mmCIF file of C-alpha atoms in Angstrom:
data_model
loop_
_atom_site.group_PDB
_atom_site.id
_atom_site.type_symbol
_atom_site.label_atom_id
_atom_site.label_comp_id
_atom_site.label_asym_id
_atom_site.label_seq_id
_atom_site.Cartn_x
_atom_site.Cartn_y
_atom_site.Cartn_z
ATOM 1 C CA UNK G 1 64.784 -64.568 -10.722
ATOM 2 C CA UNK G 2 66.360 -68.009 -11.129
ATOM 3 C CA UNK G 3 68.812 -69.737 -8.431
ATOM 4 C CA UNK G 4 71.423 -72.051 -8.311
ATOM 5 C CA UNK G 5 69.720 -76.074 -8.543
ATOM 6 C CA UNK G 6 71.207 -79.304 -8.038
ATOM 7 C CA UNK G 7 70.806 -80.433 -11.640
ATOM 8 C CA UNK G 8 74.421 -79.828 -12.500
ATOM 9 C CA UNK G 9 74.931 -82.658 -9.439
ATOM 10 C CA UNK G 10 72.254 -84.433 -9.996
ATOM 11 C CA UNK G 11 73.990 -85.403 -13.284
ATOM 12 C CA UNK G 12 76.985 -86.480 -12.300
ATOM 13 C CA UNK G 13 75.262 -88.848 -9.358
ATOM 14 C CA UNK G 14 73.496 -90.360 -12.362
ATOM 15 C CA UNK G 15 76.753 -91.170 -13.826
ATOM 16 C CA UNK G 16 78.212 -93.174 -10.697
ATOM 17 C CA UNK G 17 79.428 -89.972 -8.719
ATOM 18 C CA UNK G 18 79.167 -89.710 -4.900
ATOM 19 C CA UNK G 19 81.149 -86.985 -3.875
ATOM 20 C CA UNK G 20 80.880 -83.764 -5.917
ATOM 21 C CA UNK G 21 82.486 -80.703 -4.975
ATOM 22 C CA UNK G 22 81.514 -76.977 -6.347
ATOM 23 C CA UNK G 23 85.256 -75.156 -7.261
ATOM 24 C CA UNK G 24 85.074 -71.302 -7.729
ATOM 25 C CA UNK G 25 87.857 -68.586 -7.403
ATOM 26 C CA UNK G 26 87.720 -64.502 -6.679
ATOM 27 C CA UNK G 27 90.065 -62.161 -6.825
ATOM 28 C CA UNK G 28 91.108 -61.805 -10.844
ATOM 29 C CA UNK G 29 90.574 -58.211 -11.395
ATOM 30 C CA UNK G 30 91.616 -56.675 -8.080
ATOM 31 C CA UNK G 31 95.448 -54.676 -8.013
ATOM 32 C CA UNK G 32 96.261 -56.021 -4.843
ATOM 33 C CA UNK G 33 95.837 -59.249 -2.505
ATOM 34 C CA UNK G 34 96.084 -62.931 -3.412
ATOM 35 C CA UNK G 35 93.360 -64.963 -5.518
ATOM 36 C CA UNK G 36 91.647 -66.756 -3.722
ATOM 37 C CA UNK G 37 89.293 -70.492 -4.493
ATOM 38 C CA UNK G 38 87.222 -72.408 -2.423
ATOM 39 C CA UNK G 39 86.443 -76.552 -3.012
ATOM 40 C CA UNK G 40 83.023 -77.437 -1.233
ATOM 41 C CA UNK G 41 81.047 -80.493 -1.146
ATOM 42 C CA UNK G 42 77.301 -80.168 -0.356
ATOM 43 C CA UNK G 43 75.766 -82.665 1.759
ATOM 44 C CA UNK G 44 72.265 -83.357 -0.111
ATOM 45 C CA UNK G 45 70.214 -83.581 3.064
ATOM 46 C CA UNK G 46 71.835 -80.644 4.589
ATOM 47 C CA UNK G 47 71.573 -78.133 2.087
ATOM 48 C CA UNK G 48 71.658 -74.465 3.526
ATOM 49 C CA UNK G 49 68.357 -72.302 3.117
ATOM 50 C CA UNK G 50 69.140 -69.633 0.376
ATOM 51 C CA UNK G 51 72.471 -70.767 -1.295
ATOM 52 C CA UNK G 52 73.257 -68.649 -4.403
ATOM 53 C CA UNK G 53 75.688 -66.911 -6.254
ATOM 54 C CA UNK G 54 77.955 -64.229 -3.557
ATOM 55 C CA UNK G 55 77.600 -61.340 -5.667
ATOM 56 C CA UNK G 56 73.625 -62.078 -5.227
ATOM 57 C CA UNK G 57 73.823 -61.664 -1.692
ATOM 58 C CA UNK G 58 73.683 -59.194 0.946
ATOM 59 C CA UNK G 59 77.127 -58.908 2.595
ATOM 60 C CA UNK G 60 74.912 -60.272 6.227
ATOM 61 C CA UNK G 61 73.765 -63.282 4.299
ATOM 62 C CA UNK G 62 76.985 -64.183 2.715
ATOM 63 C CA UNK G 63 78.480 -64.144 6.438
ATOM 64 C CA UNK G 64 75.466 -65.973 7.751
ATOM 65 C CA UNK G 65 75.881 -68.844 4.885
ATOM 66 C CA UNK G 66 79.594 -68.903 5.279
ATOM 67 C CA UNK G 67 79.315 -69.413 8.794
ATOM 68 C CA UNK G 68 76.882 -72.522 8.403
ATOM 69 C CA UNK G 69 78.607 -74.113 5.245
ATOM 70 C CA UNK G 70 81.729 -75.624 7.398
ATOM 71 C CA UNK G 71 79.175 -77.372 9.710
ATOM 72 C CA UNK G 72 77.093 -79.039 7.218
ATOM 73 C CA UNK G 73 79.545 -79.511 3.604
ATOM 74 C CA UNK G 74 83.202 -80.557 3.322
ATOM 75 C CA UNK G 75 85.111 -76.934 2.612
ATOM 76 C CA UNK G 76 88.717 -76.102 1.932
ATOM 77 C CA UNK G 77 89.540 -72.541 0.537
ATOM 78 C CA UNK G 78 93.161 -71.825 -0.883
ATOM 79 C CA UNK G 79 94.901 -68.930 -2.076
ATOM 80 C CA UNK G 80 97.237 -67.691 -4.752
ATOM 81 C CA UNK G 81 99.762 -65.053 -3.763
ATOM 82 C CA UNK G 82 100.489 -62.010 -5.569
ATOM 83 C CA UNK G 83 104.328 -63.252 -5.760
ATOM 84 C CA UNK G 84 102.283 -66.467 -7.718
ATOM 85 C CA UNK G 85 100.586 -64.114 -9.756
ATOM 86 C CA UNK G 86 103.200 -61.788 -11.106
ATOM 87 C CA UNK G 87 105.268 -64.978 -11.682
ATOM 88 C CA UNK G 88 102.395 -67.170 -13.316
ATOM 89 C CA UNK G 89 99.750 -64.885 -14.713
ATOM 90 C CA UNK G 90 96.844 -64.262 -13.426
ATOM 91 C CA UNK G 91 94.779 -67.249 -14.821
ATOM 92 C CA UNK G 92 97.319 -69.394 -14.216
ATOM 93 C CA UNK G 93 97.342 -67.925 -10.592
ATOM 94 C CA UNK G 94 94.017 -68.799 -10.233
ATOM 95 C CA UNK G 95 93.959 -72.008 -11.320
ATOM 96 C CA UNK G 96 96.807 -73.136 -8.908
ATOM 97 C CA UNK G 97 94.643 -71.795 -6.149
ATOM 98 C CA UNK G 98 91.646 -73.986 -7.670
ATOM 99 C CA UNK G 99 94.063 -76.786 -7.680
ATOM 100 C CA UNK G 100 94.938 -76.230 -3.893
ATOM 101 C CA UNK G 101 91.741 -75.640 -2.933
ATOM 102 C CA UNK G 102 90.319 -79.374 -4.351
ATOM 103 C CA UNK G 103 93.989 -80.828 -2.998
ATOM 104 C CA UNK G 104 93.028 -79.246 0.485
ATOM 105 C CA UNK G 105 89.411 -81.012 0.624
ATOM 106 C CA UNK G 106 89.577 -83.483 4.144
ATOM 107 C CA UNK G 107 87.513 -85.833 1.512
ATOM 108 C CA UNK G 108 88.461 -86.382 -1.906
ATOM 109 C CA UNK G 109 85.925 -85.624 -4.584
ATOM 110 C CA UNK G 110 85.434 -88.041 -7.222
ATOM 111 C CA UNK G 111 83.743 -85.126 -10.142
ATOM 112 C CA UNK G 112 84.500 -81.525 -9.833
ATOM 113 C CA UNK G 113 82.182 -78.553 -10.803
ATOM 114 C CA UNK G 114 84.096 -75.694 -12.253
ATOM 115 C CA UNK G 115 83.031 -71.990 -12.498
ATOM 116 C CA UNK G 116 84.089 -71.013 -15.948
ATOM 117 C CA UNK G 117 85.066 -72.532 -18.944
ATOM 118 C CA UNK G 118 88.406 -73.957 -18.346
ATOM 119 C CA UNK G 119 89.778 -77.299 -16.543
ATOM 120 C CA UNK G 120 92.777 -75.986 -14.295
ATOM 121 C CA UNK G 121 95.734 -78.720 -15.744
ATOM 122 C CA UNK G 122 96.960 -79.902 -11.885
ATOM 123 C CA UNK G 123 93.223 -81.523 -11.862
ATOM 124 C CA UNK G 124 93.155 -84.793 -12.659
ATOM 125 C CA UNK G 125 89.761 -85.937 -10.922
ATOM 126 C CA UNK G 126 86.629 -86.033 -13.977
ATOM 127 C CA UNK G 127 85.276 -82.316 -14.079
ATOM 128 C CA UNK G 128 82.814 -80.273 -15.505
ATOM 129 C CA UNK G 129 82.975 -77.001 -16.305
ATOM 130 C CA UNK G 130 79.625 -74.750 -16.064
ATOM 131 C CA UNK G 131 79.813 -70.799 -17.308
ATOM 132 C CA UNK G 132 78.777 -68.975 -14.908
ATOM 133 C CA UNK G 133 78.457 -72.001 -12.548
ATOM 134 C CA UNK G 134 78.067 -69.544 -9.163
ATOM 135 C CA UNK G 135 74.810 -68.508 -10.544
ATOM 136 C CA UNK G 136 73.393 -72.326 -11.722
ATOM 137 C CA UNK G 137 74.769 -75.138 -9.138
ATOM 138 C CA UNK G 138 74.353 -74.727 -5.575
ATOM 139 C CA UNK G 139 77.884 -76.833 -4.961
ATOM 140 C CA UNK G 140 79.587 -73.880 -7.284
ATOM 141 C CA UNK G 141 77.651 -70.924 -5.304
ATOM 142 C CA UNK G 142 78.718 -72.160 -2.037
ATOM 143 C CA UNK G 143 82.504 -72.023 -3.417
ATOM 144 C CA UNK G 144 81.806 -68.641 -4.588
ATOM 145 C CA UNK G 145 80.598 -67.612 -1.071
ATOM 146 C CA UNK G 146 83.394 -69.449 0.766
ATOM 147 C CA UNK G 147 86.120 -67.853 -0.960
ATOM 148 C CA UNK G 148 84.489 -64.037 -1.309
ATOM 149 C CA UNK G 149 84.459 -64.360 2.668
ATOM 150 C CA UNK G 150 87.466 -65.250 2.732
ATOM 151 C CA UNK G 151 89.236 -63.017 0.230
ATOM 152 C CA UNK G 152 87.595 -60.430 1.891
ATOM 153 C CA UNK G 153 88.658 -60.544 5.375
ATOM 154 C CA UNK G 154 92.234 -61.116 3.939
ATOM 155 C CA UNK G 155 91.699 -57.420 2.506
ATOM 156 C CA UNK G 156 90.339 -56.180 5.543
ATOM 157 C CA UNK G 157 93.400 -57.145 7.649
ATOM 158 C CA UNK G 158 95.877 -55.640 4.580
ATOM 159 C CA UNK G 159 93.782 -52.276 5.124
ATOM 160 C CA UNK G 160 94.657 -52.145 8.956
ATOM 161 C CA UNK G 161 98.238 -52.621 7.638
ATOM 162 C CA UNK G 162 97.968 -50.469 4.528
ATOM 163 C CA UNK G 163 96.072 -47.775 5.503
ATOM 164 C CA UNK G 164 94.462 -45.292 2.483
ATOM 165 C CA UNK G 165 93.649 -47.270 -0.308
ATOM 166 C CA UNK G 166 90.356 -48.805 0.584
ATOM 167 C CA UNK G 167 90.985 -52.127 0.755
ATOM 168 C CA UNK G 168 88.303 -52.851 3.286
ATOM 169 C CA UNK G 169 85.392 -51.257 0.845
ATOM 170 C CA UNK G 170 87.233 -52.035 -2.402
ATOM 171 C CA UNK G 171 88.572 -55.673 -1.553
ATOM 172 C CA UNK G 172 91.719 -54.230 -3.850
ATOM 173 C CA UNK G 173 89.815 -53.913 -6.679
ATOM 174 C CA UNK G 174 90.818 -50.923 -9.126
ATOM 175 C CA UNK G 175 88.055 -47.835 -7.449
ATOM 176 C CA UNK G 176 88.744 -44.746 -7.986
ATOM 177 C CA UNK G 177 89.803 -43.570 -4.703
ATOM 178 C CA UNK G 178 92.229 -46.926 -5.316
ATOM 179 C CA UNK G 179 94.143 -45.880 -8.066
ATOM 180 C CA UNK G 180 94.760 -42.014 -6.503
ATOM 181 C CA UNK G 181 95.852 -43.669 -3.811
ATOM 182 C CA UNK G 182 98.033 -45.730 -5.468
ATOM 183 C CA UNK G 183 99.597 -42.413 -7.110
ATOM 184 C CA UNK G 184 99.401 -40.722 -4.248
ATOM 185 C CA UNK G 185 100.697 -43.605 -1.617
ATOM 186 C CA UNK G 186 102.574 -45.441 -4.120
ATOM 187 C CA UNK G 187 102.756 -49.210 -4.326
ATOM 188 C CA UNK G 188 102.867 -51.601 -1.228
ATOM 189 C CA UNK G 189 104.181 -55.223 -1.067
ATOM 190 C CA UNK G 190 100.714 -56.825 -1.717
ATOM 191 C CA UNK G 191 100.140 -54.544 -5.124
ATOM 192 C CA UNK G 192 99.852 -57.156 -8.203
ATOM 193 C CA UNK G 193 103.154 -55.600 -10.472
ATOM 194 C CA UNK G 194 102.062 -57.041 -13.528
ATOM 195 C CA UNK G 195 98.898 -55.561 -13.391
ATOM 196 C CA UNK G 196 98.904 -52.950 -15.512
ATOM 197 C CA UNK G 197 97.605 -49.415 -13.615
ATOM 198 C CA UNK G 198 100.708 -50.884 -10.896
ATOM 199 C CA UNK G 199 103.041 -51.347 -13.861
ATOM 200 C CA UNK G 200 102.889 -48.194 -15.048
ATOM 201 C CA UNK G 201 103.493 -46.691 -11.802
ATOM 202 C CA UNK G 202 106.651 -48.591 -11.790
ATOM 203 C CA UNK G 203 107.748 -47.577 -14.996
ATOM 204 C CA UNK G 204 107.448 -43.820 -14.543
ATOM 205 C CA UNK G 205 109.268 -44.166 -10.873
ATOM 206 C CA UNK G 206 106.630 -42.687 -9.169
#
């Protein structure tokens, strides 16, 4: 099974970079919650034993990396709020919260790695893009764990609030047990309305 390298950084060094930070979002597809990115610049020397891509991972060693990464690499994560989201668009949405994320970072980066295919437009600092970055730089993977973590626990918390629709096993995403819920409960503050399952809920009145 391949892992995440350095190559993607290792590039950009060559070409007069020094600081070089990984930029990767989660929280597209759920109904409910905020989208979430995370900026992170590695530390070459300090690299953490078994960086790769958060859906890879056991749910103990994503913890276990995320609670090492702050102590050895610069981090910021950022979020997009739902509010954002019905307002912007999803992508859009999660673009700002790249943008926040890399605007966040206690040092500025000089080249960006992006997860994906697109340049968020409120970047101005030289960037790469890598397609399915989380899974082939280390920088990108460590985003992707920062901001999984993160998104996470924010879910977690909404569940305590927002009891019955799973958001502590389903991090808002559309399960099954979700969307009866959603029938059944209705829609709370922190359900995405222009997401379609939640706008159709609307529309009937239920």
């Amino acid at each position: 099974m391949s892992t995440p390298d350095f190559s993607f950084e290792d590039a950009a060094r060559a070409a007069g970079a020094t600081r070089i930070a990984g930029v990767d979002e989660v929280g597209r597809g759920p109904l409910a919650g905020p989208v979430t990115a995370a900026a992170v610049i590695l530390d070459p020397s300090r690299l953490p034993e078994g960086l790769n891509d958060s859906k890879k991972l056991t749910p103990k060693r994503r913890e276990a990396l995320a609670a090492i990464l702050p102590e050895v690499a610069v981090v910021c994560v950022a979020h997009a709020s739902v509010e954002e989201i019905d307002e912007l668009n999803i992508l859009r949405a999660s673009h700002l919260a790249m943008e926040r994320a890399v605007a966040g970072l206690p040092q500025a980066p000089d080249h960006l790695l992006i997860d994906g295919n697109m340049i968020p437009r409120g970047l101005t600092i030289p960037a790469t893009t890598v397609v399915k970055g989380d899974a082939l730089s280390l920088s990108i993977a460590a985003a992707s764990i920062m901001a999984k973590i993160a998104r996470d626990e924010i879910m977690r918390d909404l569940a305590q609030h927002f009891p019955g629709y799973g958001w502590e096993k389903n991090a808002g995403y559309p399960s099954k047990a979700h969307q009866e819920a959603l029938l059944n409960l209705g829609i709370t503050p922190h359900h995405r309305r222009s997401f379609k399952p939640v706008h159709n809920i609307l529309c009937k009145g239920v």
